[in-house]
Amino acid sequence: MAITIKSSREIELMREAGRLLSLVHDELAKLIRPGLSTKEIDRVCEEIIRSYGCTPNFLHYQGYPASVCVSVNEEVVHGIPKESRIIQEGDIVSLDMGLIYQGYHSDAARTHAVGKISDEAQKLIDVTRQSFYEGIKMARAGMHLHDISNAIAGYVAPYGYGIVKALVGHGIGTRLHEDPQIPNFAQHKRGPKLRPGMTLAIEPMINMGTDEVEWLNDDWTVVSADHSLSAHYENTILITEGEPEILTLGTIP
């Protein structure tokens, strides 16, 4: 496993890639409303990313046809935007996207409420988001990678939710997916030691029911196997000499 350590110059580029992506997320969060097609979200996303002089890193990645993954309700990740998919009052919608700034990638995801949602759905969103923050308490130089995994899992477990095991977080830098893989579920081995200059995409994906998932016939969209609601929260972070730095955090959580 070769985990890249970023130079001070690379860190500045990663910071700017993250800052710009946080602005895109903030703009799209304001757009979410009943009656909107998922394809319109994708159109706006690509337009904003390109307006910043950046490239959508999801577009055409391994054949993916859009700039943002729009996953609704039981869709865990990689939902393909469509004109025919209209979001409704009470839905929850996960937006997962990234961009390339001067050769460096950022990646972040948020799950949004569409209008008024159930208390159970809101709790799932809140627990998923907080599990990320519990995980990064361990994201410090000298700790080990799987300390992050175990902290996420330890926080989620008492709620009885399913922690998706088929999909994990990852390193990030000049490529969207770099070493290491970062599970969100409990690990027995500690994994590699964390060092300043590592940049990681931490992304818990949590189902209200089972942890099992299935792929739809489009070969992209992942859904919970029992069709229970699913939430996703992700940021690109930097390991420092002290507290981890969240590179993709905007004004709207």
Short mmCIF file of C-alpha atoms in Angstrom, two decimals:
data_model
loop_
_atom_site.label_atom_id
_atom_site.label_comp_id
_atom_site.label_asym_id
_atom_site.label_seq_id
_atom_site.Cartn_x
_atom_site.Cartn_y
_atom_site.Cartn_z
CA MET A 1 0.00 0.00 0.00
CA ALA A 2 1.50 3.31 -1.11
CA ILE A 3 -0.16 6.22 0.66
CA THR A 4 0.97 9.52 -0.84
CA ILE A 5 2.24 12.28 1.44
CA LYS A 6 1.44 15.71 -0.01
CA SER A 7 4.00 18.50 -0.13
CA SER A 8 3.14 21.97 1.15
CA ARG A 9 2.44 23.06 -2.45
CA GLU A 10 0.18 20.07 -3.05
CA ILE A 11 -1.66 20.74 0.20
CA GLU A 12 -2.44 24.29 -0.94
CA LEU A 13 -3.84 22.94 -4.21
CA MET A 14 -5.89 20.35 -2.30
CA ARG A 15 -7.20 23.10 -0.02
CA GLU A 16 -8.38 25.12 -3.00
CA ALA A 17 -9.95 22.07 -4.65
CA GLY A 18 -11.79 21.42 -1.40
CA ARG A 19 -12.85 25.03 -0.91
CA LEU A 20 -14.32 25.22 -4.40
CA LEU A 21 -16.19 21.94 -3.96
CA SER A 22 -17.68 23.20 -0.69
CA LEU A 23 -19.08 26.18 -2.62
CA VAL A 24 -20.69 23.84 -5.16
CA HIS A 25 -22.30 21.84 -2.35
CA ASP A 26 -23.61 25.02 -0.75
CA GLU A 27 -25.20 26.14 -4.02
CA LEU A 28 -26.81 22.77 -4.72
CA ALA A 29 -28.17 22.56 -1.17
CA LYS A 30 -30.16 25.75 -1.87
CA LEU A 31 -31.53 24.20 -5.07
CA ILE A 32 -33.07 21.07 -3.51
CA ARG A 33 -36.88 21.23 -3.56
CA PRO A 34 -39.89 19.08 -4.45
CA GLY A 35 -40.54 18.86 -8.19
CA LEU A 36 -36.90 19.13 -9.24
CA SER A 37 -35.49 16.49 -11.59
CA THR A 38 -32.24 14.81 -10.63
CA LYS A 39 -30.95 15.68 -14.12
CA GLU A 40 -31.42 19.38 -13.40
CA ILE A 41 -29.25 18.99 -10.29
CA ASP A 42 -26.55 17.47 -12.50
CA ARG A 43 -26.80 20.28 -15.06
CA VAL A 44 -26.41 22.95 -12.41
CA CYS A 45 -23.58 21.05 -10.72
CA GLU A 46 -21.52 20.82 -13.91
CA GLU A 47 -22.18 24.46 -14.76
CA ILE A 48 -20.96 25.67 -11.34
CA ILE A 49 -17.87 23.45 -11.33
CA ARG A 50 -16.83 24.63 -14.79
CA SER A 51 -17.53 28.27 -13.84
CA TYR A 52 -14.73 27.92 -11.28
CA GLY A 53 -12.32 26.76 -13.98
CA CYS A 54 -12.46 23.20 -12.67
CA THR A 55 -13.41 19.82 -14.13
CA PRO A 56 -16.07 17.47 -12.69
CA ASN A 57 -14.04 14.41 -11.71
CA PHE A 58 -17.04 12.05 -11.66
CA LEU A 59 -18.05 12.78 -15.28
CA HIS A 60 -16.97 9.81 -17.45
CA TYR A 61 -15.03 8.29 -14.53
CA GLN A 62 -15.02 4.57 -15.38
CA GLY A 63 -17.97 5.38 -17.64
CA TYR A 64 -20.14 7.24 -15.13
CA PRO A 65 -22.37 9.57 -17.22
CA ALA A 66 -22.83 12.59 -14.91
CA SER A 67 -21.04 15.18 -12.77
CA VAL A 68 -22.86 14.31 -9.54
CA CYS A 69 -24.29 11.12 -8.08
CA VAL A 70 -27.89 11.84 -7.00
CA SER A 71 -29.15 9.02 -4.78
CA VAL A 72 -32.73 9.13 -3.50
CA ASN A 73 -34.17 7.34 -0.45
CA GLU A 74 -33.06 3.67 -0.62
CA GLU A 75 -30.30 4.51 -3.12
CA VAL A 76 -27.01 4.37 -1.23
CA VAL A 77 -24.66 5.87 -3.82
CA HIS A 78 -24.04 6.35 -7.56
CA GLY A 79 -27.61 7.23 -8.52
CA ILE A 80 -27.59 8.38 -12.16
CA PRO A 81 -29.39 11.70 -12.74
CA LYS A 82 -32.46 11.45 -15.01
CA GLU A 83 -35.04 13.87 -16.40
CA SER A 84 -37.73 11.41 -15.36
CA ARG A 85 -36.60 11.17 -11.71
CA ILE A 86 -38.45 13.93 -9.84
CA ILE A 87 -37.71 14.41 -6.16
CA GLN A 88 -40.74 14.60 -3.89
CA GLU A 89 -41.65 16.13 -0.56
CA GLY A 90 -40.40 13.79 2.15
CA ASP A 91 -37.56 12.28 0.13
CA ILE A 92 -33.97 12.28 1.26
CA VAL A 93 -31.39 12.97 -1.46
CA SER A 94 -27.66 12.28 -1.30
CA LEU A 95 -25.38 14.37 -3.50
CA ASP A 96 -21.88 12.96 -4.00
CA MET A 97 -19.47 14.85 -6.24
CA GLY A 98 -15.96 16.09 -6.73
CA LEU A 99 -13.83 18.31 -8.90
CA ILE A 100 -10.31 18.67 -10.24
CA TYR A 101 -8.40 21.90 -9.60
CA GLN A 102 -4.99 22.17 -11.26
CA GLY A 103 -4.63 18.41 -11.26
CA TYR A 104 -5.83 17.79 -7.68
CA HIS A 105 -9.08 16.15 -6.66
CA SER A 106 -11.65 16.84 -3.97
CA ASP A 107 -14.62 14.64 -3.04
CA ALA A 108 -17.56 15.21 -0.68
CA ALA A 109 -21.14 14.03 -0.12
CA ARG A 110 -24.18 15.29 1.76
CA THR A 111 -27.69 13.90 2.35
CA HIS A 112 -30.46 16.51 2.17
CA ALA A 113 -34.08 16.55 3.28
CA VAL A 114 -36.63 17.45 0.59
CA GLY A 115 -39.18 19.60 2.39
CA LYS A 116 -40.55 18.01 5.56
CA ILE A 117 -39.22 14.50 6.22
CA SER A 118 -39.98 11.93 8.90
CA ASP A 119 -38.25 12.08 12.26
CA GLU A 120 -36.74 8.67 11.51
CA ALA A 121 -35.23 9.91 8.26
CA GLN A 122 -33.81 13.01 9.95
CA LYS A 123 -32.27 10.88 12.68
CA LEU A 124 -30.57 8.69 10.05
CA ILE A 125 -29.11 11.76 8.34
CA ASP A 126 -27.92 13.20 11.67
CA VAL A 127 -26.33 9.96 12.88
CA THR A 128 -24.57 9.44 9.55
CA ARG A 129 -23.14 12.96 9.63
CA GLN A 130 -22.05 12.68 13.26
CA SER A 131 -20.40 9.32 12.61
CA PHE A 132 -18.01 11.12 10.26
CA TYR A 133 -17.09 13.56 13.04
CA GLU A 134 -16.63 10.72 15.52
CA GLY A 135 -14.34 9.03 13.01
CA ILE A 136 -12.11 12.02 12.41
CA LYS A 137 -11.47 12.42 16.12
CA MET A 138 -9.06 9.55 15.45
CA ALA A 139 -7.61 11.14 12.29
CA ARG A 140 -4.43 12.37 13.90
CA ALA A 141 -0.77 11.75 13.18
CA GLY A 142 0.43 8.70 15.10
CA MET A 143 -3.00 7.08 15.20
CA HIS A 144 -3.83 4.22 12.85
CA LEU A 145 -6.17 4.21 9.87
CA HIS A 146 -8.59 1.70 11.34
CA ASP A 147 -8.96 3.76 14.49
CA ILE A 148 -11.14 5.93 12.23
CA SER A 149 -13.12 2.90 11.04
CA ASN A 150 -13.70 1.63 14.56
CA ALA A 151 -14.81 5.04 15.82
CA ILE A 152 -17.41 5.34 13.05
CA ALA A 153 -18.69 1.82 13.67
CA GLY A 154 -18.73 2.27 17.44
CA TYR A 155 -20.87 5.37 17.15
CA VAL A 156 -23.37 3.91 14.69
CA ALA A 157 -23.79 0.45 16.25
CA PRO A 158 -26.09 1.42 19.17
CA TYR A 159 -28.65 2.82 16.70
CA GLY A 160 -29.07 -0.57 15.03
CA TYR A 161 -28.40 0.80 11.56
CA GLY A 162 -26.65 -1.14 8.81
CA ILE A 163 -23.13 0.08 8.04
CA VAL A 164 -22.48 -0.57 4.36
CA LYS A 165 -19.49 -2.88 3.95
CA ALA A 166 -19.41 -3.19 0.16
CA LEU A 167 -18.26 0.42 -0.28
CA VAL A 168 -15.53 2.31 1.58
CA GLY A 169 -13.68 5.61 1.76
CA HIS A 170 -10.31 6.18 0.12
CA GLY A 171 -7.17 8.21 -0.24
CA ILE A 172 -7.31 11.13 -2.68
CA GLY A 173 -4.89 13.48 -4.43
CA THR A 174 -3.81 13.53 -8.06
CA ARG A 175 -6.24 10.64 -8.51
CA LEU A 176 -9.81 10.45 -7.25
CA HIS A 177 -9.20 7.07 -5.63
CA GLU A 178 -5.79 6.46 -4.07
CA ASP A 179 -4.57 4.15 -1.32
CA PRO A 180 -5.68 3.44 1.33
CA GLN A 181 -9.19 2.03 1.40
CA ILE A 182 -11.00 3.27 4.50
CA PRO A 183 -13.77 0.98 5.84
CA ASN A 184 -16.59 2.43 7.93
CA PHE A 185 -17.09 -0.83 9.84
CA ALA A 186 -15.08 -2.34 12.68
CA GLN A 187 -11.62 -3.73 11.90
CA HIS A 188 -9.44 -6.16 13.86
CA LYS A 189 -6.12 -4.94 12.47
CA ARG A 190 -5.05 -1.35 13.13
CA GLY A 191 -3.96 -0.54 9.59
CA PRO A 192 -1.20 1.88 8.55
CA LYS A 193 -0.07 4.69 10.83
CA LEU A 194 -1.39 8.14 9.93
CA ARG A 195 1.16 10.77 8.94
CA PRO A 196 0.93 14.52 8.29
CA GLY A 197 0.31 15.24 4.62
CA MET A 198 -2.06 12.33 4.01
CA THR A 199 -5.34 13.35 2.36
CA LEU A 200 -8.31 11.05 2.87
CA ALA A 201 -11.96 10.91 1.80
CA ILE A 202 -13.90 9.65 4.82
CA GLU A 203 -17.46 8.67 3.86
CA PRO A 204 -19.81 6.69 6.08
CA MET A 205 -22.75 5.17 4.18
CA ILE A 206 -25.45 4.07 6.60
CA ASN A 207 -28.71 2.20 5.96
CA MET A 208 -31.72 2.36 8.24
CA GLY A 209 -32.07 -1.43 7.92
CA THR A 210 -29.69 -4.06 6.58
CA ASP A 211 -26.03 -3.42 5.78
CA GLU A 212 -26.47 -5.43 2.56
CA VAL A 213 -26.68 -3.66 -0.80
CA GLU A 214 -27.55 -4.50 -4.39
CA TRP A 215 -26.61 -3.00 -7.75
CA LEU A 216 -29.38 -2.04 -10.15
CA ASN A 217 -29.39 -2.98 -13.84
CA ASP A 218 -27.65 0.28 -14.80
CA ASP A 219 -24.53 -1.21 -13.13
CA TRP A 220 -24.05 1.99 -11.10
CA THR A 221 -26.90 2.64 -8.70
CA VAL A 222 -26.42 0.90 -5.35
CA VAL A 223 -29.52 0.38 -3.19
CA SER A 224 -30.08 -1.07 0.27
CA ALA A 225 -31.06 -4.73 -0.13
CA ASP A 226 -34.19 -4.26 1.98
CA HIS A 227 -35.01 -0.89 0.34
CA SER A 228 -34.65 0.93 3.65
CA LEU A 229 -33.52 4.57 3.60
CA SER A 230 -29.80 5.26 3.24
CA ALA A 231 -27.69 8.32 4.08
CA HIS A 232 -24.17 9.35 3.05
CA TYR A 233 -21.79 11.96 4.42
CA GLU A 234 -18.27 12.60 3.17
CA ASN A 235 -15.46 15.11 3.34
CA THR A 236 -11.90 15.25 2.09
CA ILE A 237 -9.60 15.74 5.07
CA LEU A 238 -5.91 16.45 5.66
CA ILE A 239 -3.86 14.78 8.37
CA THR A 240 -1.79 17.46 10.15
CA GLU A 241 0.50 17.64 13.16
CA GLY A 242 -2.61 18.38 15.24
CA GLU A 243 -6.35 18.33 14.54
CA PRO A 244 -7.40 17.02 11.11
CA GLU A 245 -8.32 19.75 8.61
CA ILE A 246 -11.60 19.32 6.73
CA LEU A 247 -10.94 20.62 3.22
CA THR A 248 -14.49 20.43 1.83
CA LEU A 249 -16.60 21.92 4.61
CA GLY A 250 -18.86 24.75 3.49
CA THR A 251 -21.49 26.79 5.30
CA ILE A 252 -24.29 24.23 4.84
CA PRO A 253 -23.56 20.91 6.64
#
